[in-house]
Amino acid sequence: MPMKDAKKPTRASRLGGRLVGAASMLLLVSLGFVLGVTSSNAMFIRFYLPFMPPLRSATAAAASSPPPQPPPTPPPPTEDQRTGAKGFLAAPSSVMHNMTDEELYWRASMAPMVRRAPDSRVPKVAFLFLVRGELPLRPLWEKFFAGHQGLYSIYVHAHPSYTGSPPADSVFYGRYIPSQRTKWGDASLVEAERRLLANALLDLGNERFALFSEACIPVYDFPTVYAFLTGANTSFVDCYENGGSRSRYRPFFATRNITLARWRKGAQWFEMDRALALESVADDFCFPAFRDFCVGRSECLIDEHYLPTLVSLLGWAPRNANRTLTYADWKRAVNRHPHTHGGEEVTEALIREIREDGGGRCFYNGARNGICNLFARKFSPDALEPLLRVAPKVMGFG
């Protein structure tokens, strides 16, 4: 029986040889494919993208790059940046600006949500004068303000055609704001009041705001007025409802969601806190209704209704004393205007009578108070000299 050949390959060895051969072939094909793709990409770039520069290695790019430069030196801080919050809280250096009313109201209506300021500051009273041009009683007011710098601010809205100016040493010098034309009984009169409020709100130090005409006077000295206003926990906006006030209501206002139940009347001459001033300047509901109502009407008398009605709509009653602090003699009214006191009427007795008027019925911070009127109107220009004579004796200044 013949013997088997020991060198003859078995089936397993033949299969392993085939696998090794296939793997080698696959490796060669893969290598060729990679080299082909690389070559074809290079040819594509050279043929189709001749504008591209040849690619450089990361080492070559790093060697040819300039060394890194140090960051630029920051500019020195400005004065406002150095002063921080103090610079922000500081009063504007001038009352003149080129803002439109829309821009002014937007800027003035900004209010910090944090009530407590980072630095202690003394509250100021903003005195707002709505006048035609000249201030005939200015010398009396100058004596009233004398010695109390830093406790008050002054803003004057005159007819835009007025080009005069108080003397440079007057507290009224440079205090005339950008203004527009006004007309009695017209919406432009309320617009002027809101313009005065908005300009005063730009100074974050102003906490109380009082409106006057060129015919108004103070009947107390500045310390008394300042303590009364800054110590009050209410505003003083005349706001009442009676048959006379309701007679001016028109169905037009119902279409603007201002009902007869909310309709109010009151004297134009207000004194208010900063919160109510912000509401007035930011109002885009009540005032547009009154303004639209006045279109085409020679007289709409909204100066007696707009602010009292706004106070009513806001539900401000608990925060408003519902009275004015400015006396007027309506017992001798002439053509829907209060009596004007001439120079011959000005006596110590008249000023005392104004100061004592209604003293037993006025409330202050929830309690009865002897002061009802801090100011009075109307006084003619020829009343200046008599007023200057009686001021030291009755008003406490001058």
Tab-separated table of C-alpha atoms in Angstrom:
chain	number	residue	atom	x	y	z
A	1	MET	CA	0.000	0.000	0.000
A	2	PRO	CA	1.584	3.310	-1.102
A	3	MET	CA	2.465	5.954	1.571
A	4	LYS	CA	0.959	9.508	1.574
A	5	ASP	CA	3.194	12.444	0.462
A	6	ALA	CA	4.035	14.498	3.603
A	7	LYS	CA	4.709	17.734	1.554
A	8	LYS	CA	1.366	17.767	-0.264
A	9	PRO	CA	-0.618	20.885	0.936
A	10	THR	CA	-3.734	20.357	2.808
A	11	ARG	CA	-7.079	22.067	2.077
A	12	ALA	CA	-6.629	24.443	5.047
A	13	SER	CA	-3.229	25.624	3.931
A	14	ARG	CA	-4.443	26.279	0.405
A	15	LEU	CA	-7.372	28.392	1.749
A	16	GLY	CA	-5.070	30.481	3.974
A	17	GLY	CA	-2.825	31.197	1.036
A	18	ARG	CA	-5.715	32.486	-1.013
A	19	LEU	CA	-6.845	34.859	1.826
A	20	VAL	CA	-3.354	36.297	2.174
A	21	GLY	CA	-3.191	36.906	-1.542
A	22	ALA	CA	-6.599	38.591	-1.601
A	23	ALA	CA	-5.668	40.876	1.299
A	24	SER	CA	-2.464	41.907	-0.433
A	25	MET	CA	-4.315	42.669	-3.630
A	26	LEU	CA	-6.938	44.732	-1.744
A	27	LEU	CA	-4.192	46.726	-0.006
A	28	LEU	CA	-2.533	47.525	-3.310
A	29	VAL	CA	-5.834	48.621	-4.893
A	30	SER	CA	-6.644	50.891	-1.927
A	31	LEU	CA	-3.232	52.492	-2.028
A	32	GLY	CA	-3.581	53.140	-5.708
A	33	PHE	CA	-6.993	54.708	-5.241
A	34	VAL	CA	-5.683	57.122	-2.573
A	35	LEU	CA	-2.746	58.124	-4.703
A	36	GLY	CA	-5.033	58.627	-7.650
A	37	VAL	CA	-7.477	60.828	-5.765
A	38	THR	CA	-4.627	62.920	-4.398
A	39	SER	CA	-3.124	63.368	-7.816
A	40	SER	CA	-6.450	64.147	-9.468
A	41	ASN	CA	-7.293	66.728	-6.787
A	42	ALA	CA	-3.995	68.444	-7.344
A	43	MET	CA	-4.577	68.417	-11.077
A	44	PHE	CA	-8.119	69.778	-10.577
A	45	ILE	CA	-6.871	72.668	-8.491
A	46	ARG	CA	-4.106	73.499	-10.972
A	47	PHE	CA	-6.418	73.219	-13.969
A	48	TYR	CA	-9.698	74.699	-12.731
A	49	LEU	CA	-8.546	77.031	-9.933
A	50	PRO	CA	-5.384	78.645	-11.230
A	51	PHE	CA	-5.964	81.751	-9.101
A	52	MET	CA	-5.475	79.845	-5.822
A	53	PRO	CA	-1.979	80.039	-4.352
A	54	PRO	CA	-0.188	76.771	-3.647
A	55	LEU	CA	-1.003	75.287	-0.295
A	56	ARG	CA	1.667	75.653	2.348
A	57	SER	CA	2.328	73.384	5.211
A	58	ALA	CA	1.407	74.487	8.740
A	59	THR	CA	5.095	74.656	9.613
A	60	ALA	CA	5.895	76.967	6.703
A	61	ALA	CA	2.861	79.181	7.448
A	62	ALA	CA	3.857	79.539	11.078
A	63	ALA	CA	7.431	80.375	10.122
A	64	SER	CA	6.352	83.189	7.746
A	65	SER	CA	3.616	84.751	9.999
A	66	PRO	CA	4.488	87.977	11.830
A	67	PRO	CA	4.861	87.739	15.598
A	68	PRO	CA	1.630	88.411	17.607
A	69	GLN	CA	1.068	92.048	18.538
A	70	PRO	CA	0.069	93.168	22.075
A	71	PRO	CA	-3.591	94.358	22.477
A	72	PRO	CA	-4.160	98.098	21.915
A	73	THR	CA	-4.029	100.338	24.963
A	74	PRO	CA	-7.623	101.337	25.965
A	75	PRO	CA	-8.415	105.069	25.907
A	76	PRO	CA	-8.447	106.861	29.246
A	77	PRO	CA	-11.868	106.921	30.974
A	78	THR	CA	-14.089	109.923	30.351
A	79	GLU	CA	-15.198	112.232	33.109
A	80	ASP	CA	-18.620	110.541	33.251
A	81	GLN	CA	-16.958	107.098	33.503
A	82	ARG	CA	-14.701	108.269	36.310
A	83	THR	CA	-17.594	109.747	38.283
A	84	GLY	CA	-19.807	106.683	37.749
A	85	ALA	CA	-23.256	107.040	39.264
A	86	LYS	CA	-22.530	110.632	40.260
A	87	GLY	CA	-22.116	111.579	36.632
A	88	PHE	CA	-25.402	109.899	35.727
A	89	LEU	CA	-27.282	111.559	38.583
A	90	ALA	CA	-25.858	115.014	37.897
A	91	ALA	CA	-28.242	117.657	36.572
A	92	PRO	CA	-27.996	118.417	32.828
A	93	SER	CA	-25.602	121.305	32.218
A	94	SER	CA	-28.141	123.080	29.978
A	95	VAL	CA	-31.894	123.013	29.351
A	96	MET	CA	-31.396	123.502	25.603
A	97	HIS	CA	-31.440	120.467	23.299
A	98	ASN	CA	-32.515	119.439	19.798
A	99	MET	CA	-34.892	116.610	20.731
A	100	THR	CA	-38.372	116.443	19.244
A	101	ASP	CA	-41.287	116.176	21.659
A	102	GLU	CA	-41.550	112.457	20.908
A	103	GLU	CA	-37.866	111.930	21.678
A	104	LEU	CA	-38.096	114.151	24.767
A	105	TYR	CA	-41.067	112.261	26.239
A	106	TRP	CA	-39.390	108.914	25.555
A	107	ARG	CA	-36.172	110.023	27.235
A	108	ALA	CA	-37.933	111.692	30.185
A	109	SER	CA	-40.216	108.722	30.878
A	110	MET	CA	-37.286	106.457	31.791
A	111	ALA	CA	-37.264	105.642	35.481
A	112	PRO	CA	-34.917	103.448	37.583
A	113	MET	CA	-36.615	100.397	39.061
A	114	VAL	CA	-34.417	100.557	42.152
A	115	ARG	CA	-35.959	103.281	44.281
A	116	ARG	CA	-32.958	103.987	46.500
A	117	ALA	CA	-30.203	105.929	44.758
A	118	PRO	CA	-26.614	104.683	45.225
A	119	ASP	CA	-25.627	108.090	46.645
A	120	SER	CA	-27.566	110.205	49.093
A	121	ARG	CA	-28.940	113.320	47.427
A	122	VAL	CA	-31.072	116.268	48.419
A	123	PRO	CA	-34.449	116.397	46.613
A	124	LYS	CA	-35.141	119.468	44.520
A	125	VAL	CA	-38.364	121.277	43.629
A	126	ALA	CA	-38.808	122.083	39.929
A	127	PHE	CA	-40.528	125.440	39.311
A	128	LEU	CA	-42.183	125.399	35.881
A	129	PHE	CA	-43.134	128.754	34.361
A	130	LEU	CA	-45.554	128.791	31.424
A	131	VAL	CA	-45.328	132.368	30.105
A	132	ARG	CA	-45.696	134.457	26.959
A	133	GLY	CA	-42.207	135.947	27.160
A	134	GLU	CA	-41.145	138.348	29.884
A	135	LEU	CA	-41.397	137.623	33.590
A	136	PRO	CA	-42.585	140.955	35.020
A	137	LEU	CA	-42.527	139.651	38.608
A	138	ARG	CA	-39.064	138.089	38.227
A	139	PRO	CA	-37.364	140.326	40.884
A	140	LEU	CA	-39.807	139.037	43.523
A	141	TRP	CA	-39.075	135.406	42.606
A	142	GLU	CA	-35.323	136.095	42.633
A	143	LYS	CA	-35.557	137.271	46.228
A	144	PHE	CA	-37.635	134.179	47.018
A	145	PHE	CA	-34.925	131.862	45.605
A	146	ALA	CA	-31.936	133.783	46.999
A	147	GLY	CA	-29.642	131.699	49.210
A	148	HIS	CA	-31.214	128.329	48.398
A	149	GLN	CA	-29.145	127.100	45.454
A	150	GLY	CA	-29.195	123.344	45.036
A	151	LEU	CA	-32.727	122.965	46.367
A	152	TYR	CA	-34.636	124.055	43.269
A	153	SER	CA	-34.609	124.009	39.468
A	154	ILE	CA	-36.231	126.525	37.104
A	155	TYR	CA	-37.724	125.877	33.649
A	156	VAL	CA	-39.420	128.518	31.488
A	157	HIS	CA	-41.609	127.868	28.434
A	158	ALA	CA	-42.174	131.053	26.430
A	159	HIS	CA	-43.554	131.793	22.979
A	160	PRO	CA	-40.930	130.664	20.427
A	161	SER	CA	-40.814	134.186	18.964
A	162	TYR	CA	-39.518	135.579	22.262
A	163	THR	CA	-35.846	136.502	21.938
A	164	GLY	CA	-35.270	138.342	25.215
A	165	SER	CA	-33.245	137.082	28.153
A	166	PRO	CA	-32.938	137.815	31.869
A	167	PRO	CA	-29.622	139.327	33.004
A	168	ALA	CA	-26.715	136.907	33.378
A	169	ASP	CA	-26.787	137.130	37.180
A	170	SER	CA	-30.462	136.087	37.366
A	171	VAL	CA	-31.528	132.594	38.458
A	172	PHE	CA	-33.756	132.622	35.356
A	173	TYR	CA	-30.827	133.134	32.984
A	174	GLY	CA	-30.417	130.224	30.571
A	175	ARG	CA	-33.527	128.457	31.867
A	176	TYR	CA	-35.755	128.907	28.792
A	177	ILE	CA	-36.464	125.498	27.233
A	178	PRO	CA	-37.139	124.719	23.544
A	179	SER	CA	-40.766	125.758	23.101
A	180	GLN	CA	-43.680	125.857	20.695
A	181	ARG	CA	-46.596	128.178	20.125
A	182	THR	CA	-49.489	127.991	22.619
A	183	LYS	CA	-53.051	129.256	22.617
A	184	TRP	CA	-55.438	129.694	25.531
A	185	GLY	CA	-58.069	126.978	25.725
A	186	ASP	CA	-56.210	124.854	23.170
A	187	ALA	CA	-54.457	121.474	23.372
A	188	SER	CA	-51.155	123.284	22.778
A	189	LEU	CA	-51.392	124.652	26.321
A	190	VAL	CA	-51.398	121.140	27.783
A	191	GLU	CA	-48.606	120.149	25.421
A	192	ALA	CA	-46.519	122.999	26.859
A	193	GLU	CA	-47.187	121.768	30.405
A	194	ARG	CA	-46.082	118.248	29.465
A	195	ARG	CA	-43.011	119.692	27.723
A	196	LEU	CA	-42.055	121.533	30.908
A	197	LEU	CA	-42.536	118.374	32.974
A	198	ALA	CA	-40.465	116.294	30.555
A	199	ASN	CA	-37.553	118.732	30.602
A	200	ALA	CA	-37.629	118.824	34.398
A	201	LEU	CA	-37.720	115.008	34.595
A	202	LEU	CA	-34.365	114.855	32.795
A	203	ASP	CA	-32.844	115.990	36.099
A	204	LEU	CA	-33.111	112.968	38.399
A	205	GLY	CA	-32.763	115.261	41.407
A	206	ASN	CA	-36.153	116.896	40.823
A	207	GLU	CA	-38.734	115.234	43.071
A	208	ARG	CA	-41.574	117.784	43.101
A	209	PHE	CA	-42.975	119.827	40.206
A	210	ALA	CA	-45.073	123.011	40.390
A	211	LEU	CA	-46.612	125.006	37.520
A	212	PHE	CA	-46.875	128.818	37.426
A	213	SER	CA	-47.686	131.655	35.051
A	214	GLU	CA	-46.030	135.055	34.826
A	215	ALA	CA	-48.852	136.363	37.081
A	216	CYS	CA	-48.124	133.984	40.000
A	217	ILE	CA	-46.346	134.859	43.248
A	218	PRO	CA	-45.198	132.950	46.367
A	219	VAL	CA	-46.908	133.956	49.610
A	220	TYR	CA	-44.485	132.119	51.921
A	221	ASP	CA	-40.694	132.054	52.084
A	222	PHE	CA	-38.671	129.344	50.350
A	223	PRO	CA	-37.897	127.190	53.445
A	224	THR	CA	-41.627	126.917	54.229
A	225	VAL	CA	-42.532	126.057	50.637
A	226	TYR	CA	-39.695	123.557	50.303
A	227	ALA	CA	-40.469	121.756	53.557
A	228	PHE	CA	-44.186	121.588	52.705
A	229	LEU	CA	-43.661	120.151	49.222
A	230	THR	CA	-40.833	117.717	49.901
A	231	GLY	CA	-42.528	116.478	53.068
A	232	ALA	CA	-45.902	115.787	51.410
A	233	ASN	CA	-46.996	112.221	50.703
A	234	THR	CA	-49.521	113.333	48.048
A	235	SER	CA	-49.655	115.402	44.903
A	236	PHE	CA	-51.787	118.553	44.743
A	237	VAL	CA	-53.895	118.413	41.592
A	238	ASP	CA	-57.285	120.105	41.704
A	239	CYS	CA	-59.740	117.348	40.815
A	240	TYR	CA	-63.494	117.461	41.373
A	241	GLU	CA	-66.837	116.503	39.879
A	242	ASN	CA	-70.001	118.597	39.783
A	243	GLY	CA	-72.715	119.749	37.414
A	244	GLY	CA	-70.440	122.322	35.837
A	245	SER	CA	-67.734	119.809	35.074
A	246	ARG	CA	-70.153	117.239	33.644
A	247	SER	CA	-71.696	119.806	31.302
A	248	ARG	CA	-68.502	119.817	29.206
A	249	TYR	CA	-68.432	116.062	28.694
A	250	ARG	CA	-69.135	114.946	25.124
A	251	PRO	CA	-70.037	111.491	23.681
A	252	PHE	CA	-66.770	111.597	21.733
A	253	PHE	CA	-64.869	110.680	24.895
A	254	ALA	CA	-66.950	107.536	25.390
A	255	THR	CA	-65.536	106.259	22.076
A	256	ARG	CA	-62.067	106.602	23.657
A	257	ASN	CA	-63.062	104.713	26.824
A	258	ILE	CA	-63.242	107.875	28.947
A	259	THR	CA	-66.588	107.619	30.686
A	260	LEU	CA	-68.612	110.347	32.365
A	261	ALA	CA	-67.959	108.627	35.698
A	262	ARG	CA	-64.219	109.298	35.242
A	263	TRP	CA	-64.587	112.828	33.883
A	264	ARG	CA	-63.137	115.522	36.166
A	265	LYS	CA	-62.383	119.245	36.261
A	266	GLY	CA	-59.866	121.349	38.166
A	267	ALA	CA	-57.520	124.339	38.185
A	268	GLN	CA	-54.634	124.172	35.751
A	269	TRP	CA	-51.947	125.089	38.311
A	270	PHE	CA	-50.698	121.844	39.804
A	271	GLU	CA	-48.005	120.576	42.154
A	272	MET	CA	-47.110	116.903	41.818
A	273	ASP	CA	-44.574	114.283	42.783
A	274	ARG	CA	-42.206	112.546	40.373
A	275	ALA	CA	-44.379	109.447	40.011
A	276	LEU	CA	-47.367	111.410	38.690
A	277	ALA	CA	-45.101	113.552	36.487
A	278	LEU	CA	-43.810	110.364	34.858
A	279	GLU	CA	-47.368	109.146	34.280
A	280	SER	CA	-48.304	112.419	32.607
A	281	VAL	CA	-45.303	112.475	30.286
A	282	ALA	CA	-45.690	108.791	29.365
A	283	ASP	CA	-49.465	109.068	28.800
A	284	ASP	CA	-50.399	107.847	25.323
A	285	PHE	CA	-54.069	107.151	26.055
A	286	CYS	CA	-55.783	110.099	27.698
A	287	PHE	CA	-53.999	113.049	26.090
A	288	PRO	CA	-54.416	111.833	22.476
A	289	ALA	CA	-58.167	111.664	23.087
A	290	PHE	CA	-58.282	115.267	24.323
A	291	ARG	CA	-55.982	116.442	21.535
A	292	ASP	CA	-58.125	114.808	18.833
A	293	PHE	CA	-61.266	116.287	20.380
A	294	CYS	CA	-59.797	119.799	20.066
A	295	VAL	CA	-59.142	119.520	16.327
A	296	GLY	CA	-61.277	122.124	14.543
A	297	ARG	CA	-62.563	123.698	17.750
A	298	SER	CA	-61.658	127.287	18.654
A	299	GLU	CA	-62.000	126.514	22.369
A	300	CYS	CA	-61.980	123.144	24.073
A	301	LEU	CA	-60.637	124.182	27.513
A	302	ILE	CA	-58.846	120.894	28.061
A	303	ASP	CA	-56.352	122.546	30.415
A	304	GLU	CA	-59.106	122.379	33.062
A	305	HIS	CA	-59.996	118.742	32.341
A	306	TYR	CA	-57.042	116.758	31.018
A	307	LEU	CA	-54.909	116.366	34.151
A	308	PRO	CA	-57.844	115.926	36.603
A	309	THR	CA	-59.334	113.278	34.294
A	310	LEU	CA	-55.965	111.526	33.953
A	311	VAL	CA	-55.654	111.409	37.741
A	312	SER	CA	-59.139	109.888	37.882
A	313	LEU	CA	-58.350	107.293	35.207
A	314	LEU	CA	-55.138	106.309	36.993
A	315	GLY	CA	-57.011	105.757	40.252
A	316	TRP	CA	-54.677	108.253	41.902
A	317	ALA	CA	-57.181	109.530	44.473
A	318	PRO	CA	-55.392	108.108	47.564
A	319	ARG	CA	-52.177	109.787	46.406
A	320	ASN	CA	-53.700	113.151	45.524
A	321	ALA	CA	-54.955	115.907	47.822
A	322	ASN	CA	-57.588	116.925	45.211
A	323	ARG	CA	-56.794	120.614	45.605
A	324	THR	CA	-54.432	123.218	44.233
A	325	LEU	CA	-51.898	125.157	46.286
A	326	THR	CA	-52.343	128.315	44.177
A	327	TYR	CA	-54.948	130.838	45.306
A	328	ALA	CA	-57.149	132.687	42.795
A	329	ASP	CA	-59.982	135.166	43.386
A	330	TRP	CA	-62.945	133.705	41.486
A	331	LYS	CA	-65.446	135.847	43.362
A	332	ARG	CA	-64.618	138.706	41.013
A	333	ALA	CA	-64.010	136.721	37.842
A	334	VAL	CA	-63.934	138.497	34.491
A	335	ASN	CA	-64.598	136.629	31.231
A	336	ARG	CA	-63.866	133.211	32.714
A	337	HIS	CA	-60.619	134.468	34.289
A	338	PRO	CA	-59.997	135.139	37.996
A	339	HIS	CA	-59.604	138.670	39.268
A	340	THR	CA	-56.256	140.357	38.594
A	341	HIS	CA	-54.757	142.218	41.549
A	342	GLY	CA	-53.306	145.582	40.559
A	343	GLY	CA	-50.585	147.472	42.385
A	344	GLU	CA	-53.071	149.582	44.345
A	345	GLU	CA	-54.599	146.439	45.888
A	346	VAL	CA	-51.373	144.959	47.232
A	347	THR	CA	-51.251	145.329	51.016
A	348	GLU	CA	-50.093	143.283	53.960
A	349	ALA	CA	-53.745	142.536	54.683
A	350	LEU	CA	-54.285	141.081	51.207
A	351	ILE	CA	-51.344	138.694	51.551
A	352	ARG	CA	-52.502	137.603	55.011
A	353	GLU	CA	-55.993	137.029	53.676
A	354	ILE	CA	-54.628	134.814	50.900
A	355	ARG	CA	-52.466	132.863	53.353
A	356	GLU	CA	-55.348	132.310	55.744
A	357	ASP	CA	-57.953	131.455	53.104
A	358	GLY	CA	-59.497	128.080	53.868
A	359	GLY	CA	-56.946	127.288	56.557
A	360	GLY	CA	-59.404	125.316	58.662
A	361	ARG	CA	-60.476	122.917	55.917
A	362	CYS	CA	-57.209	121.841	54.267
A	363	PHE	CA	-55.539	118.525	55.000
A	364	TYR	CA	-51.837	117.704	54.750
A	365	ASN	CA	-50.606	114.104	55.025
A	366	GLY	CA	-53.952	113.042	56.426
A	367	ALA	CA	-54.249	115.724	59.113
A	368	ARG	CA	-55.718	119.216	59.172
A	369	ASN	CA	-53.161	121.862	58.395
A	370	GLY	CA	-53.278	125.631	58.543
A	371	ILE	CA	-51.669	126.108	55.111
A	372	CYS	CA	-53.961	125.935	52.097
A	373	ASN	CA	-52.163	128.261	49.685
A	374	LEU	CA	-48.420	128.498	49.083
A	375	PHE	CA	-48.852	130.632	45.965
A	376	ALA	CA	-51.332	133.083	44.472
A	377	ARG	CA	-52.464	134.559	41.155
A	378	LYS	CA	-53.204	136.815	39.277
A	379	PHE	CA	-50.993	139.860	39.891
A	380	SER	CA	-50.376	142.538	37.275
A	381	PRO	CA	-46.869	143.848	36.414
A	382	ASP	CA	-47.495	147.097	38.327
A	383	ALA	CA	-47.928	145.032	41.513
A	384	LEU	CA	-44.178	144.313	41.618
A	385	GLU	CA	-43.027	147.303	43.672
A	386	PRO	CA	-45.776	146.975	46.320
A	387	LEU	CA	-45.047	143.231	46.549
A	388	LEU	CA	-41.341	143.902	47.101
A	389	ARG	CA	-42.261	146.255	49.957
A	390	VAL	CA	-44.587	143.874	51.796
A	391	ALA	CA	-42.599	140.674	51.184
A	392	PRO	CA	-40.164	141.088	54.123
A	393	LYS	CA	-43.034	141.921	56.475
A	394	VAL	CA	-45.563	139.228	55.502
A	395	MET	CA	-43.942	136.635	53.256
A	396	GLY	CA	-40.681	136.288	55.167
A	397	PHE	CA	-38.188	137.090	52.405
A	398	GLY	CA	-36.775	140.035	50.473
